[in-house]
GROMACS .gro file of C-alpha atoms in nm:
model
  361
    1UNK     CA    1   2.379   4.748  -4.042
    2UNK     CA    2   2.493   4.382  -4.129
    3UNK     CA    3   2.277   4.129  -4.073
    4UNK     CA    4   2.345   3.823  -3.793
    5UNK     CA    5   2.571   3.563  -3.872
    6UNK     CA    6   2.368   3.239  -3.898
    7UNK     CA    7   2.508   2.958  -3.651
    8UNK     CA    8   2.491   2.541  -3.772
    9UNK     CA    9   2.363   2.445  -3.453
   10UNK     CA   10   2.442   2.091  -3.550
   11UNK     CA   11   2.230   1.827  -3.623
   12UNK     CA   12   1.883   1.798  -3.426
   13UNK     CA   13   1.820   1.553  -3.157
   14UNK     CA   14   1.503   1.380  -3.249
   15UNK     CA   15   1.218   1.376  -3.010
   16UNK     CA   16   1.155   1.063  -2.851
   17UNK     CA   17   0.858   0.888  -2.926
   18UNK     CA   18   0.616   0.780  -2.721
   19UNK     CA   19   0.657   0.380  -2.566
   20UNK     CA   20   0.351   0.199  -2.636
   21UNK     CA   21   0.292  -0.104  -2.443
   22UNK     CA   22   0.359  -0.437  -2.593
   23UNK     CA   23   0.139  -0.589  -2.821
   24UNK     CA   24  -0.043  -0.250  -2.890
   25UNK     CA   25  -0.190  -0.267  -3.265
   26UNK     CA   26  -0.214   0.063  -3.373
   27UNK     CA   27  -0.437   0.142  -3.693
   28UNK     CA   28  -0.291   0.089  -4.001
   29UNK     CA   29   0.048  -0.034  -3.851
   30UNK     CA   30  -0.042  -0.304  -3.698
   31UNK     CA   31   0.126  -0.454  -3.372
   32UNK     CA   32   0.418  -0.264  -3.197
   33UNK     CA   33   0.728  -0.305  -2.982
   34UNK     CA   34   0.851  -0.132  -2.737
   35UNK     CA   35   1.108   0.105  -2.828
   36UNK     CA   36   1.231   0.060  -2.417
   37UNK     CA   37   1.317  -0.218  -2.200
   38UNK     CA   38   1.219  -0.134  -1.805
   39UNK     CA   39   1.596  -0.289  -1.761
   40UNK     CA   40   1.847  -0.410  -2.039
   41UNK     CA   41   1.826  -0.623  -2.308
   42UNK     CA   42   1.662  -0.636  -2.630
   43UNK     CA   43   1.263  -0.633  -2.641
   44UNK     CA   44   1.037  -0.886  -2.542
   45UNK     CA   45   0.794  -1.127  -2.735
   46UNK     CA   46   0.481  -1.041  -2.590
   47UNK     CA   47   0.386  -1.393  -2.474
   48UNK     CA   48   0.684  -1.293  -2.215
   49UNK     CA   49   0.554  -1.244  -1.878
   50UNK     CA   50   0.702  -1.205  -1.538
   51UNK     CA   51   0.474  -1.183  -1.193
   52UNK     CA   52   0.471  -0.861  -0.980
   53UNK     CA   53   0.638  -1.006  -0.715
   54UNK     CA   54   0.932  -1.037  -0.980
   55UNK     CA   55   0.952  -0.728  -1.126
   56UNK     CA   56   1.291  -0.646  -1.000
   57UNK     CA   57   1.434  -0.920  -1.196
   58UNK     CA   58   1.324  -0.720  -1.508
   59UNK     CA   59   1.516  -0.467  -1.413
   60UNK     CA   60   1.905  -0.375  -1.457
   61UNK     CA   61   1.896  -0.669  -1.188
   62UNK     CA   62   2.133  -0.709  -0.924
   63UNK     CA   63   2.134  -0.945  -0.551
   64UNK     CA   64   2.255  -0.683  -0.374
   65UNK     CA   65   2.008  -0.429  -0.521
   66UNK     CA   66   1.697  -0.490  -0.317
   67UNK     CA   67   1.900  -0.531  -0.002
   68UNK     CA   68   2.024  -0.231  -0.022
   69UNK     CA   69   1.684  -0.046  -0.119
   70UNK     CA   70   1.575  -0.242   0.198
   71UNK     CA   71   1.797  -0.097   0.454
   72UNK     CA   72   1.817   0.238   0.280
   73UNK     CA   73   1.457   0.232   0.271
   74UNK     CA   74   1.385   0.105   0.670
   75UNK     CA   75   1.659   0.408   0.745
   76UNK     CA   76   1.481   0.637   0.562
   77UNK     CA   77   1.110   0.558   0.686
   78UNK     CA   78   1.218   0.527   0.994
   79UNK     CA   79   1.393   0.886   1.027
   80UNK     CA   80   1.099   1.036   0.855
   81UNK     CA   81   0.847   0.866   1.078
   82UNK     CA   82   1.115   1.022   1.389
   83UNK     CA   83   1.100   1.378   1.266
   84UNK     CA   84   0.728   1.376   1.238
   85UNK     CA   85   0.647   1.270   1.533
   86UNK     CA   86   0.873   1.489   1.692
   87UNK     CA   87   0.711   1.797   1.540
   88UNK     CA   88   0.379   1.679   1.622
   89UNK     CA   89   0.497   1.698   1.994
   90UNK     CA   90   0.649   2.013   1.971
   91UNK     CA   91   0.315   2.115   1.767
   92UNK     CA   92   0.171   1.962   2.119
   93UNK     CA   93   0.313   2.172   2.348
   94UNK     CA   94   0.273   2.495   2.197
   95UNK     CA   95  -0.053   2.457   2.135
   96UNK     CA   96  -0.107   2.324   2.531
   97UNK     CA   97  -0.239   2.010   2.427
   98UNK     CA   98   0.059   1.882   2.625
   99UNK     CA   99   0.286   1.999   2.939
  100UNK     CA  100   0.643   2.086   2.806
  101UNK     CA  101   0.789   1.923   3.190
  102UNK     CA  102   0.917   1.530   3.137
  103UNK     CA  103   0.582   1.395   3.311
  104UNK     CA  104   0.403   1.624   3.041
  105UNK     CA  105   0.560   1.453   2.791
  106UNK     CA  106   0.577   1.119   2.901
  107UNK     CA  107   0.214   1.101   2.953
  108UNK     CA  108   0.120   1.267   2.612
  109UNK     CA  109   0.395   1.076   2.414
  110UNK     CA  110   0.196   0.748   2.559
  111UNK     CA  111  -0.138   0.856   2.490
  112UNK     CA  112  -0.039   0.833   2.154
  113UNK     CA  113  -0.024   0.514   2.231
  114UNK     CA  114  -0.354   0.446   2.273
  115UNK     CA  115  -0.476   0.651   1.984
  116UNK     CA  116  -0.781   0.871   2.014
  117UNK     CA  117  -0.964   0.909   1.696
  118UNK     CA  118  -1.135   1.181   1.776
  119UNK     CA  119  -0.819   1.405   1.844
  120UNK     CA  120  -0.702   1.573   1.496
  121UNK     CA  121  -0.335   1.642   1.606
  122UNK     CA  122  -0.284   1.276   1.746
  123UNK     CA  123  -0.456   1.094   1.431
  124UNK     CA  124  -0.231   1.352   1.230
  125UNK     CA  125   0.063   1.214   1.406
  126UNK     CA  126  -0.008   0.883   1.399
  127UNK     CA  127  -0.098   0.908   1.011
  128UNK     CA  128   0.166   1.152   0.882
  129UNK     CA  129   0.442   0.918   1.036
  130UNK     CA  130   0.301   0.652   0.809
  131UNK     CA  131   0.258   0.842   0.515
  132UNK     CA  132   0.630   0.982   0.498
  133UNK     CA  133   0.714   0.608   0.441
  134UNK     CA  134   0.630   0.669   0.055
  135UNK     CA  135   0.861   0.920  -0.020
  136UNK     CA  136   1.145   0.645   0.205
  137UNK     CA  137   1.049   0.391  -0.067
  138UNK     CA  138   1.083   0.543  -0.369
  139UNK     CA  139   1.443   0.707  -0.273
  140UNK     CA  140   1.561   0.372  -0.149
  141UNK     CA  141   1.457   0.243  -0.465
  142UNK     CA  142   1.615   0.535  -0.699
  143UNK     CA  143   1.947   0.478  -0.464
  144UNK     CA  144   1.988   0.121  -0.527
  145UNK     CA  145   1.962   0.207  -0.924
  146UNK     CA  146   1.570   0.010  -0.907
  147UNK     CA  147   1.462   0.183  -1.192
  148UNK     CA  148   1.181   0.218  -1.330
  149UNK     CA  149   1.082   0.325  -0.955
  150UNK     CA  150   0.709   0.181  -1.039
  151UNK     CA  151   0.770  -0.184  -1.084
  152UNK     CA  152   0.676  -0.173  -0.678
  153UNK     CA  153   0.288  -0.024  -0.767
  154UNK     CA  154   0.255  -0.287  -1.040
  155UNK     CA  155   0.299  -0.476  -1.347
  156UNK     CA  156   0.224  -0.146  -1.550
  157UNK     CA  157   0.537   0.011  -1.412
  158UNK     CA  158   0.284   0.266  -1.307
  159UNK     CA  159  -0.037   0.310  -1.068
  160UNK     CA  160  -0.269   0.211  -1.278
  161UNK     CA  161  -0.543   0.501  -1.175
  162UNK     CA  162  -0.851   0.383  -1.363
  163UNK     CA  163  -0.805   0.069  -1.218
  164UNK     CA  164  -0.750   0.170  -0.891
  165UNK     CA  165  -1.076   0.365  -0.922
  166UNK     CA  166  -1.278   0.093  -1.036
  167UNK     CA  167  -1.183  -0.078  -0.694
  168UNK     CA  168  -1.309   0.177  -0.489
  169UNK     CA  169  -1.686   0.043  -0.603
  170UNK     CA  170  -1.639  -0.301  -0.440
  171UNK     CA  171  -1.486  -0.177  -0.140
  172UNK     CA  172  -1.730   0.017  -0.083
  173UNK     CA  173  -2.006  -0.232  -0.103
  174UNK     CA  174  -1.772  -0.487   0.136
  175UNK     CA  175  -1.717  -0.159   0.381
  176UNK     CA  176  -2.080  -0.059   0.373
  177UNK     CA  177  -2.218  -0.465   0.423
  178UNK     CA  178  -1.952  -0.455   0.760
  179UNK     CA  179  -2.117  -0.132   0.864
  180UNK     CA  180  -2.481  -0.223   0.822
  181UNK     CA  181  -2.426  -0.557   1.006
  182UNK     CA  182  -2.226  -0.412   1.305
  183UNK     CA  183  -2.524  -0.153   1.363
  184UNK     CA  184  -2.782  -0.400   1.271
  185UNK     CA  185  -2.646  -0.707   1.434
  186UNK     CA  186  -2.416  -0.642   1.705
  187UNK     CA  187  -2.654  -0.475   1.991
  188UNK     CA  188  -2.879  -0.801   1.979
  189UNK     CA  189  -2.565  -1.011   2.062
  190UNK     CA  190  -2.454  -1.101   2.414
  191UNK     CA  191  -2.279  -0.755   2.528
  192UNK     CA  192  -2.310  -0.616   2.208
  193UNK     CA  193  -2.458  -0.318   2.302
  194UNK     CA  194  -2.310   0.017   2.277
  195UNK     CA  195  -2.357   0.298   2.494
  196UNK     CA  196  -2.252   0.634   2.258
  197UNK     CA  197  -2.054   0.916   2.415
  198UNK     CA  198  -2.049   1.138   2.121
  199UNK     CA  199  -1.801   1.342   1.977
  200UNK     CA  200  -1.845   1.730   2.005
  201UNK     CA  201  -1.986   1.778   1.645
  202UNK     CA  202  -1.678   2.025   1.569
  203UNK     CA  203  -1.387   1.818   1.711
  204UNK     CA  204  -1.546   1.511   1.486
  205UNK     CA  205  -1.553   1.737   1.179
  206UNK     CA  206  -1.174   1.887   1.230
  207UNK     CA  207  -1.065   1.441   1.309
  208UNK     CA  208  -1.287   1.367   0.993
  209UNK     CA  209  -1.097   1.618   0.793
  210UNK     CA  210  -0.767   1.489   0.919
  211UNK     CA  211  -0.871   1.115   0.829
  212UNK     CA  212  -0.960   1.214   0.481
  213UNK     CA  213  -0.657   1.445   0.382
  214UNK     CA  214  -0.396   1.176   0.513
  215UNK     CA  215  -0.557   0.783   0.534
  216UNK     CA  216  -0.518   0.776   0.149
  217UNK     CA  217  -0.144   0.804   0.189
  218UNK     CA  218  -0.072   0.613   0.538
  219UNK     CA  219  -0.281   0.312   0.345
  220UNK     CA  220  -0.111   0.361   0.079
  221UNK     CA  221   0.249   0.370   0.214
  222UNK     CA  222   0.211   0.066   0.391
  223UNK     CA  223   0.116  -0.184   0.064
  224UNK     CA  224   0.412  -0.020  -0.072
  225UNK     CA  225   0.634  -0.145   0.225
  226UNK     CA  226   0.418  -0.451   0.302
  227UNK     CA  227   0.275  -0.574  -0.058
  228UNK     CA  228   0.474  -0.387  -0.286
  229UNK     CA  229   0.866  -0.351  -0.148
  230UNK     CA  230   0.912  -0.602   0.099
  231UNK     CA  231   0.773  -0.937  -0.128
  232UNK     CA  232   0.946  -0.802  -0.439
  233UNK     CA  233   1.261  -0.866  -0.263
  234UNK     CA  234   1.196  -1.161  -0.099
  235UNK     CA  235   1.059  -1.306  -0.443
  236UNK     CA  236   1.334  -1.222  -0.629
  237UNK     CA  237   1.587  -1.386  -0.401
  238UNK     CA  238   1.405  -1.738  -0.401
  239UNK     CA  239   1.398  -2.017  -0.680
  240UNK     CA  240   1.108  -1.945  -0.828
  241UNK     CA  241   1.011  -2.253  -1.009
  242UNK     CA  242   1.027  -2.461  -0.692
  243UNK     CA  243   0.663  -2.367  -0.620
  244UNK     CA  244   0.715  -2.418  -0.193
  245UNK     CA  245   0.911  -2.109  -0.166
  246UNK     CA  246   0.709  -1.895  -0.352
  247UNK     CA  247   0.491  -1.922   0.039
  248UNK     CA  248   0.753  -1.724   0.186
  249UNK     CA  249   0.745  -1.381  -0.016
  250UNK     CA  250   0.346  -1.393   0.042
  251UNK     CA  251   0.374  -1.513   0.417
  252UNK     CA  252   0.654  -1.350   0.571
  253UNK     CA  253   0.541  -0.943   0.480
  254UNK     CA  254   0.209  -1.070   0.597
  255UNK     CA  255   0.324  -1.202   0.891
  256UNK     CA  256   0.540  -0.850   0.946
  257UNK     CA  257   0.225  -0.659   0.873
  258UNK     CA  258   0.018  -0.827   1.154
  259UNK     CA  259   0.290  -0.801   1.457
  260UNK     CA  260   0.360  -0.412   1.329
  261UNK     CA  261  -0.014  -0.380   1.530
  262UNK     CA  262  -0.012  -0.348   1.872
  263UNK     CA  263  -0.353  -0.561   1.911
  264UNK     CA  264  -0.453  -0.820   2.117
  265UNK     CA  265  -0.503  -1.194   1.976
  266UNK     CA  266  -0.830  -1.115   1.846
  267UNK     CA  267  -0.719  -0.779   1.686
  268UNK     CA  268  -0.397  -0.977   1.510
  269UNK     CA  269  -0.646  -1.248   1.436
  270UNK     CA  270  -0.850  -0.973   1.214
  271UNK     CA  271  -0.540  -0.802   1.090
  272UNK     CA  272  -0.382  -1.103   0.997
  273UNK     CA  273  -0.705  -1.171   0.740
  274UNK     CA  274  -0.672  -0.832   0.591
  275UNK     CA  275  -0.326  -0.886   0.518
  276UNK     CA  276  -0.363  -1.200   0.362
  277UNK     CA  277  -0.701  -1.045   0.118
  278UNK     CA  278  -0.450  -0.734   0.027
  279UNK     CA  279  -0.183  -0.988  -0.048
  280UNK     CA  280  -0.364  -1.187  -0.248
  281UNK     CA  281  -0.535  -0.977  -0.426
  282UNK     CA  282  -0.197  -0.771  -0.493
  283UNK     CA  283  -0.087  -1.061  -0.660
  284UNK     CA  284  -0.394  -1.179  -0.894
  285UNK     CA  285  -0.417  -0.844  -0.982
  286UNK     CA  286  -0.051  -0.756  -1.059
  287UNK     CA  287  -0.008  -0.471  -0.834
  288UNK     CA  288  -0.134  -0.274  -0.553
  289UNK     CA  289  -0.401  -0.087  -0.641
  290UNK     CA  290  -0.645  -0.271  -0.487
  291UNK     CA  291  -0.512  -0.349  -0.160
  292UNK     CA  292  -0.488   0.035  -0.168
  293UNK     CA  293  -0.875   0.099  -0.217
  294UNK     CA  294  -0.955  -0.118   0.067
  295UNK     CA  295  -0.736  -0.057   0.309
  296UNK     CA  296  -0.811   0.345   0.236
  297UNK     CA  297  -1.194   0.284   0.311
  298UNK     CA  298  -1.127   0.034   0.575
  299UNK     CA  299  -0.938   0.300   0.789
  300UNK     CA  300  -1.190   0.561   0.685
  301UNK     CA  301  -1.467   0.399   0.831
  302UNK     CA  302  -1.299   0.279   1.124
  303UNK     CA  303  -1.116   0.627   1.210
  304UNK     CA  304  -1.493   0.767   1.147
  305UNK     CA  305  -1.735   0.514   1.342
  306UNK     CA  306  -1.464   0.552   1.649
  307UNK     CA  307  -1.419   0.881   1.583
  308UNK     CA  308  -1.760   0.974   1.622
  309UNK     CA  309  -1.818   0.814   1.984
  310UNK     CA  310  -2.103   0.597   1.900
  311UNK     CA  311  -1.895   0.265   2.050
  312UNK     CA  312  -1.907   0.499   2.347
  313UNK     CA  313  -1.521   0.559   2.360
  314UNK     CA  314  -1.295   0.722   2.066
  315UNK     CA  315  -0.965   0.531   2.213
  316UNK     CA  316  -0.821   0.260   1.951
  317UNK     CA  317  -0.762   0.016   2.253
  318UNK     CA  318  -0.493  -0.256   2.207
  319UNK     CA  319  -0.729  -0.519   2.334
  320UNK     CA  320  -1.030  -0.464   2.069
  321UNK     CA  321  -1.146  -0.733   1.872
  322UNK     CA  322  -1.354  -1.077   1.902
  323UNK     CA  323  -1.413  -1.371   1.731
  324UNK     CA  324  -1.774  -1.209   1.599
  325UNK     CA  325  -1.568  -0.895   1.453
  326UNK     CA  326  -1.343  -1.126   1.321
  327UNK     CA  327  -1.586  -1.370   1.127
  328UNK     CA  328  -1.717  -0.971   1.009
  329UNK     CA  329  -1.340  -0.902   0.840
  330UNK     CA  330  -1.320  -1.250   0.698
  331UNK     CA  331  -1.633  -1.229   0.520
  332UNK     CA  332  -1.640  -0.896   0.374
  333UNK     CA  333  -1.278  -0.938   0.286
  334UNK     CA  334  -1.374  -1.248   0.054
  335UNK     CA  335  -1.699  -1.080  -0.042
  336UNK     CA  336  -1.456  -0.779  -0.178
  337UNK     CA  337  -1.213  -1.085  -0.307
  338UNK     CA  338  -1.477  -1.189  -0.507
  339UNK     CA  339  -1.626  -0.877  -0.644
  340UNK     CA  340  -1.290  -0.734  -0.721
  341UNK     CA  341  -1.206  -1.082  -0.910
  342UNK     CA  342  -1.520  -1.039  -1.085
  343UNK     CA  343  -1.435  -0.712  -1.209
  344UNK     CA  344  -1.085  -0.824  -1.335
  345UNK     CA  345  -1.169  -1.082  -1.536
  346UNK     CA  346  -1.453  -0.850  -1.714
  347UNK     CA  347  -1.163  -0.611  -1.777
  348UNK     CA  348  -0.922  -0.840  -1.924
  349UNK     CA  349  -0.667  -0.648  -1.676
  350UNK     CA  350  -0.327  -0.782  -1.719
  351UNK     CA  351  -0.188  -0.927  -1.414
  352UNK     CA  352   0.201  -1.001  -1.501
  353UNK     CA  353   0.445  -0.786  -1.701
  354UNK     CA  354   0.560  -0.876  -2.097
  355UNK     CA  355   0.906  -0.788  -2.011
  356UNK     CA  356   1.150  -1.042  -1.906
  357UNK     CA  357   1.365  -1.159  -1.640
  358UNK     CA  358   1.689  -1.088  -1.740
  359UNK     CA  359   2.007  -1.296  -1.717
  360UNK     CA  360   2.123  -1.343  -1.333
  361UNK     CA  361   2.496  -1.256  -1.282
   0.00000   0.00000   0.00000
């Protein structure tokens, strides 16, 4: 029996190594550079460094690029959004929660309107169609040739995990100081007091459950479209040195986020403040990590307090909102402003990117 012929495969690819960030110092090598450039070009000095809001411009940069992530990406969100709401109807119907006739519809379709946070297939409507807008923004983003697709979570190129955990502390203590002075406050003001109708403690468990399993993603999808996507393209459009326009990329998405709630003027009023905290912060901290931890426990606690029937209706009503709830948002928002600065600083977290903006053409 002869033994098999041995084949030259060829010469070996090497293994890549891994890409260590810039200005790393490894022991006994001293400082590094990155092997990789997010974009093109050769690599960056690390006294380089671009904001988050213009991270596309350290890409393989392009004007056209972010426009067409945009509409790609509005197409895209907005058919996902489409096809889960239309299962959750059809989910509706043949579970009788709503008449399969045109009237049936029509009156279950708008009392999803008004949403009822104590209903688990309506809050799982109203949330999944949110939460599909993630997947929308990272395929508009691979389509338009954005990559790396994380330059729109932050500076890192990456969701920065530990750093989005260490946010969750602070918004905690803001979300916990709103709850303690709306129970311990509000029923000695002038109609302030609440008369509970309370949830069924079974239907408030199954909403609960729903709340927990899809708020972190519905937050999360909307500071990708309205802190993350959106301002990265507006950003990158404008002169940037010419410090007035650098108003509109923080502005405008938080102007878009406000009138995408159907609210009254107080409601906006109190929307409009959160958006302008998440913005902020998005920006002072280089990405959106922790707009993400407080808009997840904001929505938590307010899906859960309504939820529960202790305002003495579970119905998200378009006209909610004063100016006492409103003073509430803007001071917990800076008190989380300030804690999450706080932490920041202690961290040494960087807050802009080492890479470059390359060459416009």
């Amino acid at each position: 029996m002869s033994l098999p012929t041995t084949v030259d495969p060829g010469p070996i690819a090497p293994m890549p190594g891994p890409v260590w960030p810039p200005g790393s110092v490894l022991p006994g090598l001293g400082p590094v550079t990155p092997r990789r450039l997010p974009g093109s070009g050769p690599a960056p000095e690390p006294a380089a460094a671009t904001p988050f809001a213009r991270l596309p411009r350290t890409l393989d940069w392009a004007w056209w690029r972010p426009l067409i992530a945009l509409v790609i990406g509005g197409v895209l969100a907005l058919g996902a959004s489409m096809v889960v709401f239309v299962a959750g109807v059809t989910i509706a119907v043949l579970v009788g929660d709503a008449d399969s006739s045109l009237i049936g519809l029509e009156r279950y379709i708008n009392s999803l309107l008004v949403l009822d946070a104590s209903d688990p297939l309506a809050l799982g409507i109203s949330l999944a169609s949110i939460a599909v807008w993630i997947p929308a923004v990272y395929l508009a983003l691979l389509c338009a040739g954005m990559r790396p697709l994380g330059h729109v979570t932050s500076v890192a190129y990456r969701m920065r995990w530990g750093w989005l955990g260490a946010c969750f502390g602070p918004a905690g203590i803001a979300m916990g100081a709103s709850v303690l002075v709306t129970f311990g406050l509000f029923p000695f003001l002038p109609g302030g007091a609440y008369e509970p109708d309370w949830t069924p403690l079974g239907e408030l468990a199954a909403a609960l459950l729903v709340v927990l399993l899809l708020v972190p993603f519905q937050a999360a999808a909307e500071e990708y479209v309205f802190r993350g996507m959106l301002p990265q393209a507006l950003a990158s459009w404008l002169p940037w040195r010419t410090k007035a326009w650098r108003w509109v990329p923080f502005l405008v998405p938080t102007a878009a986020f406000t009138f995408s709630h159907g609210y009254g003027l107080w409601g906006l009023l109190d929307v409009t403040v959160f958006a302008l905290a998440a913005m902020w912060l998005t920006w002072r901290t280089g990405g959106i990590e922790a707009a993400i931890a407080l808009h997840v426990l904001n929505n938590v606690v307010a899906f859960g307090v309504l939820g529960s029937g202790v305002l003495g209706s579970t119905e998200n009503a378009a006209e909610g909102g004063s100016p006492i709830a409103l003073a509430l948002t803007a001071a917990t928002s800076l008190l989380y402003v300030w804690l999450v600065e706080r932490i920041r600083r202690r961290r040494g977290l960087a807050v802009t990117s080492p890479w470059p903006e390359v060459v416009t053409r």
